[in-house]
């Protein structure tokens, strides 16, 4: 016998918690710094530096976007997600299932 209130299948559990699950979309500009694109010594293997200055140079920036998921954990709307989903992002959009 199952205690009352406990889901009897994964589908029942998913249906019950779905309102607390959110989708997170992010975008931002990531500073790639001036690190070489090739490990030290590899520029000679490729006959120079075909991928830019291997010893550094101007700072490079890259437009980045991503997505992840999160969970609402309180009645005032506090959302928890993994740090890598939102780290260094300029814009974060949280969307509910509905």
PDB file of N, CA and C in Angstrom:
ATOM      1  N   UNK A   1       0.844  -1.190   0.000  1.00  0.00           N
ATOM      2  CA  UNK A   1       0.000   0.000   0.000  1.00  0.00           C
ATOM      3  C   UNK A   1       0.877   1.236   0.000  1.00  0.00           C
ATOM      4  N   UNK A   2       0.556   2.171  -0.876  1.00  0.00           N
ATOM      5  CA  UNK A   2       1.288   3.430  -0.973  1.00  0.00           C
ATOM      6  C   UNK A   2       0.705   4.444   0.014  1.00  0.00           C
ATOM      7  N   UNK A   3       1.571   5.148   0.742  1.00  0.00           N
ATOM      8  CA  UNK A   3       1.068   6.252   1.560  1.00  0.00           C
ATOM      9  C   UNK A   3       0.425   7.294   0.650  1.00  0.00           C
ATOM     10  N   UNK A   4      -0.611   7.949   1.128  1.00  0.00           N
ATOM     11  CA  UNK A   4      -1.303   8.934   0.294  1.00  0.00           C
ATOM     12  C   UNK A   4      -0.387  10.111  -0.016  1.00  0.00           C
ATOM     13  N   UNK A   5      -0.541  10.652  -1.219  1.00  0.00           N
ATOM     14  CA  UNK A   5       0.236  11.819  -1.628  1.00  0.00           C
ATOM     15  C   UNK A   5       1.551  11.503  -2.300  1.00  0.00           C
ATOM     16  N   UNK A   6       1.987  10.255  -2.289  1.00  0.00           N
ATOM     17  CA  UNK A   6       3.244   9.885  -2.938  1.00  0.00           C
ATOM     18  C   UNK A   6       2.931   9.419  -4.355  1.00  0.00           C
ATOM     19  N   UNK A   7       3.606  10.000  -5.369  1.00  0.00           N
ATOM     20  CA  UNK A   7       3.352   9.585  -6.752  1.00  0.00           C
ATOM     21  C   UNK A   7       3.662   8.102  -6.937  1.00  0.00           C
ATOM     22  N   UNK A   8       2.846   7.449  -7.747  1.00  0.00           N
ATOM     23  CA  UNK A   8       3.039   6.015  -7.977  1.00  0.00           C
ATOM     24  C   UNK A   8       3.877   5.722  -9.209  1.00  0.00           C
ATOM     25  N   UNK A   9       4.155   6.746 -10.034  1.00  0.00           N
ATOM     26  CA  UNK A   9       4.997   6.548 -11.222  1.00  0.00           C
ATOM     27  C   UNK A   9       5.781   7.826 -11.489  1.00  0.00           C
ATOM     28  N   UNK A  10       6.772   7.696 -12.359  1.00  0.00           N
ATOM     29  CA  UNK A  10       7.555   8.869 -12.748  1.00  0.00           C
ATOM     30  C   UNK A  10       6.664   9.901 -13.435  1.00  0.00           C
ATOM     31  N   UNK A  11       5.720   9.448 -14.247  1.00  0.00           N
ATOM     32  CA  UNK A  11       4.807  10.365 -14.936  1.00  0.00           C
ATOM     33  C   UNK A  11       3.993  11.169 -13.928  1.00  0.00           C
ATOM     34  N   UNK A  12       3.526  10.520 -12.864  1.00  0.00           N
ATOM     35  CA  UNK A  12       2.786  11.226 -11.820  1.00  0.00           C
ATOM     36  C   UNK A  12       3.675  12.260 -11.129  1.00  0.00           C
ATOM     37  N   UNK A  13       4.910  11.880 -10.851  1.00  0.00           N
ATOM     38  CA  UNK A  13       5.855  12.795 -10.214  1.00  0.00           C
ATOM     39  C   UNK A  13       6.141  13.990 -11.119  1.00  0.00           C
ATOM     40  N   UNK A  14       6.406  13.739 -12.408  1.00  0.00           N
ATOM     41  CA  UNK A  14       6.698  14.817 -13.352  1.00  0.00           C
ATOM     42  C   UNK A  14       5.530  15.781 -13.466  1.00  0.00           C
ATOM     43  N   UNK A  15       4.325  15.252 -13.506  1.00  0.00           N
ATOM     44  CA  UNK A  15       3.137  16.102 -13.597  1.00  0.00           C
ATOM     45  C   UNK A  15       2.991  16.977 -12.354  1.00  0.00           C
ATOM     46  N   UNK A  16       3.327  16.431 -11.226  1.00  0.00           N
ATOM     47  CA  UNK A  16       3.183  17.165  -9.965  1.00  0.00           C
ATOM     48  C   UNK A  16       4.200  18.305  -9.837  1.00  0.00           C
ATOM     49  N   UNK A  17       5.444  18.082 -10.263  1.00  0.00           N
ATOM     50  CA  UNK A  17       6.491  19.092 -10.074  1.00  0.00           C
ATOM     51  C   UNK A  17       6.662  20.017 -11.277  1.00  0.00           C
ATOM     52  N   UNK A  18       6.038  19.721 -12.407  1.00  0.00           N
ATOM     53  CA  UNK A  18       6.211  20.525 -13.627  1.00  0.00           C
ATOM     54  C   UNK A  18       5.997  22.021 -13.423  1.00  0.00           C
ATOM     55  N   UNK A  19       5.032  22.466 -12.630  1.00  0.00           N
ATOM     56  CA  UNK A  19       4.861  23.906 -12.449  1.00  0.00           C
ATOM     57  C   UNK A  19       6.062  24.604 -11.796  1.00  0.00           C
ATOM     58  N   UNK A  20       6.918  23.855 -11.118  1.00  0.00           N
ATOM     59  CA  UNK A  20       8.081  24.441 -10.459  1.00  0.00           C
ATOM     60  C   UNK A  20       9.328  24.427 -11.340  1.00  0.00           C
ATOM     61  N   UNK A  21       9.272  23.787 -12.496  1.00  0.00           N
ATOM     62  CA  UNK A  21      10.424  23.693 -13.389  1.00  0.00           C
ATOM     63  C   UNK A  21      10.395  24.859 -14.368  1.00  0.00           C
ATOM     64  N   UNK A  22      11.557  25.513 -14.542  1.00  0.00           N
ATOM     65  CA  UNK A  22      11.649  26.643 -15.466  1.00  0.00           C
ATOM     66  C   UNK A  22      12.717  26.376 -16.513  1.00  0.00           C
ATOM     67  N   UNK A  23      12.561  27.032 -17.643  1.00  0.00           N
ATOM     68  CA  UNK A  23      13.557  27.031 -18.707  1.00  0.00           C
ATOM     69  C   UNK A  23      14.320  28.350 -18.610  1.00  0.00           C
ATOM     70  N   UNK A  24      15.618  28.305 -18.757  1.00  0.00           N
ATOM     71  CA  UNK A  24      16.447  29.504 -18.639  1.00  0.00           C
ATOM     72  C   UNK A  24      17.234  29.688 -19.925  1.00  0.00           C
ATOM     73  N   UNK A  25      17.068  30.868 -20.556  1.00  0.00           N
ATOM     74  CA  UNK A  25      17.841  31.227 -21.739  1.00  0.00           C
ATOM     75  C   UNK A  25      18.763  32.390 -21.361  1.00  0.00           C
ATOM     76  N   UNK A  26      20.005  32.328 -21.819  1.00  0.00           N
ATOM     77  CA  UNK A  26      20.981  33.355 -21.471  1.00  0.00           C
ATOM     78  C   UNK A  26      21.692  33.862 -22.712  1.00  0.00           C
ATOM     79  N   UNK A  27      22.206  35.078 -22.608  1.00  0.00           N
ATOM     80  CA  UNK A  27      23.071  35.622 -23.654  1.00  0.00           C
ATOM     81  C   UNK A  27      24.038  36.605 -23.014  1.00  0.00           C
ATOM     82  N   UNK A  28      25.166  36.762 -23.648  1.00  0.00           N
ATOM     83  CA  UNK A  28      26.158  37.684 -23.116  1.00  0.00           C
ATOM     84  C   UNK A  28      27.401  37.691 -23.976  1.00  0.00           C
ATOM     85  N   UNK A  29      28.345  38.529 -23.582  1.00  0.00           N
ATOM     86  CA  UNK A  29      29.631  38.616 -24.254  1.00  0.00           C
ATOM     87  C   UNK A  29      30.683  38.072 -23.312  1.00  0.00           C
ATOM     88  N   UNK A  30      31.381  37.056 -23.748  1.00  0.00           N
ATOM     89  CA  UNK A  30      32.391  36.406 -22.932  1.00  0.00           C
ATOM     90  C   UNK A  30      33.762  36.904 -23.371  1.00  0.00           C
ATOM     91  N   UNK A  31      34.573  37.313 -22.411  1.00  0.00           N
ATOM     92  CA  UNK A  31      35.933  37.774 -22.689  1.00  0.00           C
ATOM     93  C   UNK A  31      36.837  36.552 -22.785  1.00  0.00           C
ATOM     94  N   UNK A  32      37.357  36.292 -23.985  1.00  0.00           N
ATOM     95  CA  UNK A  32      38.237  35.143 -24.189  1.00  0.00           C
ATOM     96  C   UNK A  32      39.680  35.449 -23.814  1.00  0.00           C
ATOM     97  N   UNK A  33      39.955  36.713 -23.507  1.00  0.00           N
ATOM     98  CA  UNK A  33      41.297  37.102 -23.109  1.00  0.00           C
ATOM     99  C   UNK A  33      42.259  37.078 -24.285  1.00  0.00           C
ATOM    100  N   UNK A  34      43.535  37.058 -23.969  1.00  0.00           N
ATOM    101  CA  UNK A  34      44.568  37.079 -25.001  1.00  0.00           C
ATOM    102  C   UNK A  34      45.357  35.784 -25.010  1.00  0.00           C
ATOM    103  N   UNK A  35      44.755  34.708 -24.543  1.00  0.00           N
ATOM    104  CA  UNK A  35      45.449  33.431 -24.530  1.00  0.00           C
ATOM    105  C   UNK A  35      45.670  32.946 -25.956  1.00  0.00           C
ATOM    106  N   UNK A  36      46.729  32.205 -26.161  1.00  0.00           N
ATOM    107  CA  UNK A  36      46.961  31.659 -27.497  1.00  0.00           C
ATOM    108  C   UNK A  36      45.893  30.634 -27.849  1.00  0.00           C
ATOM    109  N   UNK A  37      45.657  30.475 -29.139  1.00  0.00           N
ATOM    110  CA  UNK A  37      44.694  29.476 -29.574  1.00  0.00           C
ATOM    111  C   UNK A  37      45.353  28.111 -29.736  1.00  0.00           C
ATOM    112  N   UNK A  38      46.682  28.094 -29.783  1.00  0.00           N
ATOM    113  CA  UNK A  38      47.414  26.834 -29.889  1.00  0.00           C
ATOM    114  C   UNK A  38      48.292  26.660 -28.652  1.00  0.00           C
ATOM    115  N   UNK A  39      48.450  25.441 -28.176  1.00  0.00           N
ATOM    116  CA  UNK A  39      49.355  25.221 -27.043  1.00  0.00           C
ATOM    117  C   UNK A  39      50.774  25.605 -27.430  1.00  0.00           C
ATOM    118  N   UNK A  40      51.619  26.000 -26.470  1.00  0.00           N
ATOM    119  CA  UNK A  40      53.008  26.360 -26.778  1.00  0.00           C
ATOM    120  C   UNK A  40      53.703  25.255 -27.564  1.00  0.00           C
ATOM    121  N   UNK A  41      54.423  25.639 -28.594  1.00  0.00           N
ATOM    122  CA  UNK A  41      55.158  24.689 -29.419  1.00  0.00           C
ATOM    123  C   UNK A  41      54.395  24.204 -30.633  1.00  0.00           C
ATOM    124  N   UNK A  42      53.086  24.299 -30.641  1.00  0.00           N
ATOM    125  CA  UNK A  42      52.294  23.821 -31.754  1.00  0.00           C
ATOM    126  C   UNK A  42      52.347  24.755 -32.956  1.00  0.00           C
ATOM    127  N   UNK A  43      52.664  26.053 -32.729  1.00  0.00           N
ATOM    128  CA  UNK A  43      52.710  26.961 -33.872  1.00  0.00           C
ATOM    129  C   UNK A  43      53.784  26.535 -34.875  1.00  0.00           C
ATOM    130  N   UNK A  44      54.894  25.952 -34.387  1.00  0.00           N
ATOM    131  CA  UNK A  44      55.932  25.475 -35.305  1.00  0.00           C
ATOM    132  C   UNK A  44      55.411  24.284 -36.116  1.00  0.00           C
ATOM    133  N   UNK A  45      54.646  23.414 -35.496  1.00  0.00           N
ATOM    134  CA  UNK A  45      54.081  22.251 -36.176  1.00  0.00           C
ATOM    135  C   UNK A  45      53.203  22.686 -37.346  1.00  0.00           C
ATOM    136  N   UNK A  46      52.441  23.778 -37.158  1.00  0.00           N
ATOM    137  CA  UNK A  46      51.550  24.278 -38.200  1.00  0.00           C
ATOM    138  C   UNK A  46      52.221  25.295 -39.121  1.00  0.00           C
ATOM    139  N   UNK A  47      53.541  25.478 -38.965  1.00  0.00           N
ATOM    140  CA  UNK A  47      54.269  26.381 -39.854  1.00  0.00           C
ATOM    141  C   UNK A  47      53.977  27.847 -39.582  1.00  0.00           C
ATOM    142  N   UNK A  48      53.872  28.219 -38.366  1.00  0.00           N
ATOM    143  CA  UNK A  48      53.580  29.602 -38.005  1.00  0.00           C
ATOM    144  C   UNK A  48      52.367  29.658 -37.111  1.00  0.00           C
ATOM    145  N   UNK A  49      51.693  30.757 -37.201  1.00  0.00           N
ATOM    146  CA  UNK A  49      50.531  30.954 -36.340  1.00  0.00           C
ATOM    147  C   UNK A  49      49.304  31.245 -37.190  1.00  0.00           C
ATOM    148  N   UNK A  50      48.750  30.228 -37.867  1.00  0.00           N
ATOM    149  CA  UNK A  50      47.626  30.483 -38.758  1.00  0.00           C
ATOM    150  C   UNK A  50      46.352  30.886 -38.022  1.00  0.00           C
ATOM    151  N   UNK A  51      46.312  30.673 -36.728  1.00  0.00           N
ATOM    152  CA  UNK A  51      45.099  30.970 -35.977  1.00  0.00           C
ATOM    153  C   UNK A  51      45.245  32.221 -35.123  1.00  0.00           C
ATOM    154  N   UNK A  52      46.138  33.113 -35.487  1.00  0.00           N
ATOM    155  CA  UNK A  52      46.322  34.339 -34.711  1.00  0.00           C
ATOM    156  C   UNK A  52      47.632  34.292 -33.950  1.00  0.00           C
ATOM    157  N   UNK A  53      47.896  35.317 -33.224  1.00  0.00           N
ATOM    158  CA  UNK A  53      49.134  35.445 -32.472  1.00  0.00           C
ATOM    159  C   UNK A  53      49.149  34.441 -31.322  1.00  0.00           C
ATOM    160  N   UNK A  54      50.019  33.428 -31.364  1.00  0.00           N
ATOM    161  CA  UNK A  54      50.023  32.407 -30.313  1.00  0.00           C
ATOM    162  C   UNK A  54      50.572  32.912 -28.995  1.00  0.00           C
ATOM    163  N   UNK A  55      51.174  34.107 -28.992  1.00  0.00           N
ATOM    164  CA  UNK A  55      51.777  34.635 -27.773  1.00  0.00           C
ATOM    165  C   UNK A  55      50.916  35.710 -27.134  1.00  0.00           C
ATOM    166  N   UNK A  56      49.682  35.769 -27.512  1.00  0.00           N
ATOM    167  CA  UNK A  56      48.790  36.763 -26.930  1.00  0.00           C
ATOM    168  C   UNK A  56      48.618  37.932 -27.874  1.00  0.00           C
ATOM    169  N   UNK A  57      47.768  38.810 -27.543  1.00  0.00           N
ATOM    170  CA  UNK A  57      47.489  39.954 -28.388  1.00  0.00           C
ATOM    171  C   UNK A  57      46.273  40.660 -27.847  1.00  0.00           C
ATOM    172  N   UNK A  58      45.533  41.293 -28.716  1.00  0.00           N
ATOM    173  CA  UNK A  58      44.352  41.996 -28.224  1.00  0.00           C
ATOM    174  C   UNK A  58      43.354  41.018 -27.603  1.00  0.00           C
ATOM    175  N   UNK A  59      42.640  41.511 -26.632  1.00  0.00           N
ATOM    176  CA  UNK A  59      41.637  40.678 -25.971  1.00  0.00           C
ATOM    177  C   UNK A  59      40.527  40.356 -26.960  1.00  0.00           C
ATOM    178  N   UNK A  60      40.107  39.111 -26.946  1.00  0.00           N
ATOM    179  CA  UNK A  60      39.052  38.671 -27.854  1.00  0.00           C
ATOM    180  C   UNK A  60      37.759  38.513 -27.076  1.00  0.00           C
ATOM    181  N   UNK A  61      36.661  38.849 -27.705  1.00  0.00           N
ATOM    182  CA  UNK A  61      35.341  38.704 -27.090  1.00  0.00           C
ATOM    183  C   UNK A  61      34.493  37.829 -27.987  1.00  0.00           C
ATOM    184  N   UNK A  62      33.580  37.132 -27.385  1.00  0.00           N
ATOM    185  CA  UNK A  62      32.739  36.193 -28.118  1.00  0.00           C
ATOM    186  C   UNK A  62      31.310  36.320 -27.616  1.00  0.00           C
ATOM    187  N   UNK A  63      30.365  36.486 -28.547  1.00  0.00           N
ATOM    188  CA  UNK A  63      28.940  36.491 -28.175  1.00  0.00           C
ATOM    189  C   UNK A  63      28.561  35.051 -27.843  1.00  0.00           C
ATOM    190  N   UNK A  64      27.895  34.897 -26.735  1.00  0.00           N
ATOM    191  CA  UNK A  64      27.546  33.559 -26.289  1.00  0.00           C
ATOM    192  C   UNK A  64      26.079  33.507 -25.885  1.00  0.00           C
ATOM    193  N   UNK A  65      25.480  32.370 -26.098  1.00  0.00           N
ATOM    194  CA  UNK A  65      24.113  32.153 -25.617  1.00  0.00           C
ATOM    195  C   UNK A  65      24.030  30.722 -25.110  1.00  0.00           C
ATOM    196  N   UNK A  66      23.073  30.498 -24.256  1.00  0.00           N
ATOM    197  CA  UNK A  66      22.940  29.163 -23.708  1.00  0.00           C
ATOM    198  C   UNK A  66      21.558  28.961 -23.128  1.00  0.00           C
ATOM    199  N   UNK A  67      21.368  27.780 -22.651  1.00  0.00           N
ATOM    200  CA  UNK A  67      20.098  27.477 -22.013  1.00  0.00           C
ATOM    201  C   UNK A  67      20.308  26.406 -20.964  1.00  0.00           C
ATOM    202  N   UNK A  68      19.366  26.357 -20.054  1.00  0.00           N
ATOM    203  CA  UNK A  68      19.423  25.377 -18.990  1.00  0.00           C
ATOM    204  C   UNK A  68      18.067  25.285 -18.336  1.00  0.00           C
ATOM    205  N   UNK A  69      18.044  24.723 -17.171  1.00  0.00           N
ATOM    206  CA  UNK A  69      16.790  24.599 -16.443  1.00  0.00           C
ATOM    207  C   UNK A  69      17.021  24.984 -14.997  1.00  0.00           C
ATOM    208  N   UNK A  70      15.933  25.177 -14.298  1.00  0.00           N
ATOM    209  CA  UNK A  70      16.002  25.524 -12.889  1.00  0.00           C
ATOM    210  C   UNK A  70      14.714  25.128 -12.211  1.00  0.00           C
ATOM    211  N   UNK A  71      14.645  25.408 -10.923  1.00  0.00           N
ATOM    212  CA  UNK A  71      13.485  25.030 -10.128  1.00  0.00           C
ATOM    213  C   UNK A  71      13.099  26.178  -9.212  1.00  0.00           C
ATOM    214  N   UNK A  72      11.817  26.456  -9.123  1.00  0.00           N
ATOM    215  CA  UNK A  72      11.312  27.424  -8.151  1.00  0.00           C
ATOM    216  C   UNK A  72      11.268  26.707  -6.812  1.00  0.00           C
ATOM    217  N   UNK A  73      11.903  27.318  -5.800  1.00  0.00           N
ATOM    218  CA  UNK A  73      11.981  26.620  -4.510  1.00  0.00           C
ATOM    219  C   UNK A  73      11.257  27.346  -3.383  1.00  0.00           C
ATOM    220  N   UNK A  74      10.624  28.485  -3.698  1.00  0.00           N
ATOM    221  CA  UNK A  74       9.893  29.192  -2.645  1.00  0.00           C
ATOM    222  C   UNK A  74       8.684  29.901  -3.242  1.00  0.00           C
ATOM    223  N   UNK A  75       7.744  30.242  -2.389  1.00  0.00           N
ATOM    224  CA  UNK A  75       6.512  30.875  -2.857  1.00  0.00           C
ATOM    225  C   UNK A  75       6.735  32.279  -3.396  1.00  0.00           C
ATOM    226  N   UNK A  76       7.868  32.908  -3.063  1.00  0.00           N
ATOM    227  CA  UNK A  76       8.152  34.242  -3.600  1.00  0.00           C
ATOM    228  C   UNK A  76       8.924  34.178  -4.920  1.00  0.00           C
ATOM    229  N   UNK A  77       9.083  32.988  -5.496  1.00  0.00           N
ATOM    230  CA  UNK A  77       9.652  32.855  -6.832  1.00  0.00           C
ATOM    231  C   UNK A  77      11.156  32.692  -6.906  1.00  0.00           C
ATOM    232  N   UNK A  78      11.820  32.317  -5.832  1.00  0.00           N
ATOM    233  CA  UNK A  78      13.266  32.108  -5.853  1.00  0.00           C
ATOM    234  C   UNK A  78      13.593  30.911  -6.729  1.00  0.00           C
ATOM    235  N   UNK A  79      14.470  31.111  -7.732  1.00  0.00           N
ATOM    236  CA  UNK A  79      14.827  30.058  -8.685  1.00  0.00           C
ATOM    237  C   UNK A  79      16.257  29.608  -8.433  1.00  0.00           C
ATOM    238  N   UNK A  80      16.476  28.307  -8.465  1.00  0.00           N
ATOM    239  CA  UNK A  80      17.804  27.724  -8.322  1.00  0.00           C
ATOM    240  C   UNK A  80      18.179  27.061  -9.640  1.00  0.00           C
ATOM    241  N   UNK A  81      19.417  27.314 -10.085  1.00  0.00           N
ATOM    242  CA  UNK A  81      19.962  26.663 -11.274  1.00  0.00           C
ATOM    243  C   UNK A  81      21.454  26.450 -11.047  1.00  0.00           C
ATOM    244  N   UNK A  82      22.128  25.824 -11.990  1.00  0.00           N
ATOM    245  CA  UNK A  82      23.577  25.641 -11.909  1.00  0.00           C
ATOM    246  C   UNK A  82      24.283  26.938 -12.290  1.00  0.00           C
ATOM    247  N   UNK A  83      25.398  27.209 -11.629  1.00  0.00           N
ATOM    248  CA  UNK A  83      26.148  28.432 -11.885  1.00  0.00           C
ATOM    249  C   UNK A  83      26.582  28.552 -13.345  1.00  0.00           C
ATOM    250  N   UNK A  84      27.018  27.443 -13.961  1.00  0.00           N
ATOM    251  CA  UNK A  84      27.515  27.527 -15.334  1.00  0.00           C
ATOM    252  C   UNK A  84      26.435  27.974 -16.326  1.00  0.00           C
ATOM    253  N   UNK A  85      25.159  27.867 -15.949  1.00  0.00           N
ATOM    254  CA  UNK A  85      24.075  28.290 -16.834  1.00  0.00           C
ATOM    255  C   UNK A  85      24.044  29.817 -16.946  1.00  0.00           C
ATOM    256  N   UNK A  86      24.337  30.520 -15.855  1.00  0.00           N
ATOM    257  CA  UNK A  86      24.181  31.976 -15.833  1.00  0.00           C
ATOM    258  C   UNK A  86      25.488  32.756 -15.667  1.00  0.00           C
ATOM    259  N   UNK A  87      26.573  32.083 -15.387  1.00  0.00           N
ATOM    260  CA  UNK A  87      27.840  32.757 -15.119  1.00  0.00           C
ATOM    261  C   UNK A  87      28.270  33.646 -16.286  1.00  0.00           C
ATOM    262  N   UNK A  88      28.598  34.874 -15.991  1.00  0.00           N
ATOM    263  CA  UNK A  88      29.104  35.867 -16.952  1.00  0.00           C
ATOM    264  C   UNK A  88      28.110  36.230 -18.052  1.00  0.00           C
ATOM    265  N   UNK A  89      26.849  35.970 -17.874  1.00  0.00           N
ATOM    266  CA  UNK A  89      25.851  36.319 -18.881  1.00  0.00           C
ATOM    267  C   UNK A  89      25.269  37.700 -18.583  1.00  0.00           C
ATOM    268  N   UNK A  90      24.919  38.428 -19.640  1.00  0.00           N
ATOM    269  CA  UNK A  90      24.364  39.771 -19.503  1.00  0.00           C
ATOM    270  C   UNK A  90      22.849  39.754 -19.394  1.00  0.00           C
ATOM    271  N   UNK A  91      22.215  38.775 -20.013  1.00  0.00           N
ATOM    272  CA  UNK A  91      20.763  38.696 -20.021  1.00  0.00           C
ATOM    273  C   UNK A  91      20.342  37.286 -19.641  1.00  0.00           C
ATOM    274  N   UNK A  92      19.376  37.203 -18.723  1.00  0.00           N
ATOM    275  CA  UNK A  92      18.861  35.912 -18.269  1.00  0.00           C
ATOM    276  C   UNK A  92      17.340  35.972 -18.334  1.00  0.00           C
ATOM    277  N   UNK A  93      16.748  35.060 -19.089  1.00  0.00           N
ATOM    278  CA  UNK A  93      15.292  34.976 -19.198  1.00  0.00           C
ATOM    279  C   UNK A  93      14.834  33.658 -18.581  1.00  0.00           C
ATOM    280  N   UNK A  94      13.831  33.777 -17.717  1.00  0.00           N
ATOM    281  CA  UNK A  94      13.275  32.593 -17.057  1.00  0.00           C
ATOM    282  C   UNK A  94      11.855  32.407 -17.576  1.00  0.00           C
ATOM    283  N   UNK A  95      11.557  31.221 -18.053  1.00  0.00           N
ATOM    284  CA  UNK A  95      10.225  30.937 -18.599  1.00  0.00           C
ATOM    285  C   UNK A  95       9.610  29.729 -17.896  1.00  0.00           C
ATOM    286  N   UNK A  96       8.338  29.900 -17.563  1.00  0.00           N
ATOM    287  CA  UNK A  96       7.579  28.798 -16.974  1.00  0.00           C
ATOM    288  C   UNK A  96       6.931  27.978 -18.075  1.00  0.00           C
ATOM    289  N   UNK A  97       6.509  26.804 -17.739  1.00  0.00           N
ATOM    290  CA  UNK A  97       5.871  25.906 -18.695  1.00  0.00           C
ATOM    291  C   UNK A  97       4.664  26.536 -19.372  1.00  0.00           C
ATOM    292  N   UNK A  98       3.911  27.333 -18.631  1.00  0.00           N
ATOM    293  CA  UNK A  98       2.719  27.955 -19.194  1.00  0.00           C
ATOM    294  C   UNK A  98       3.014  29.337 -19.756  1.00  0.00           C
TER     295      UNK A  98
END
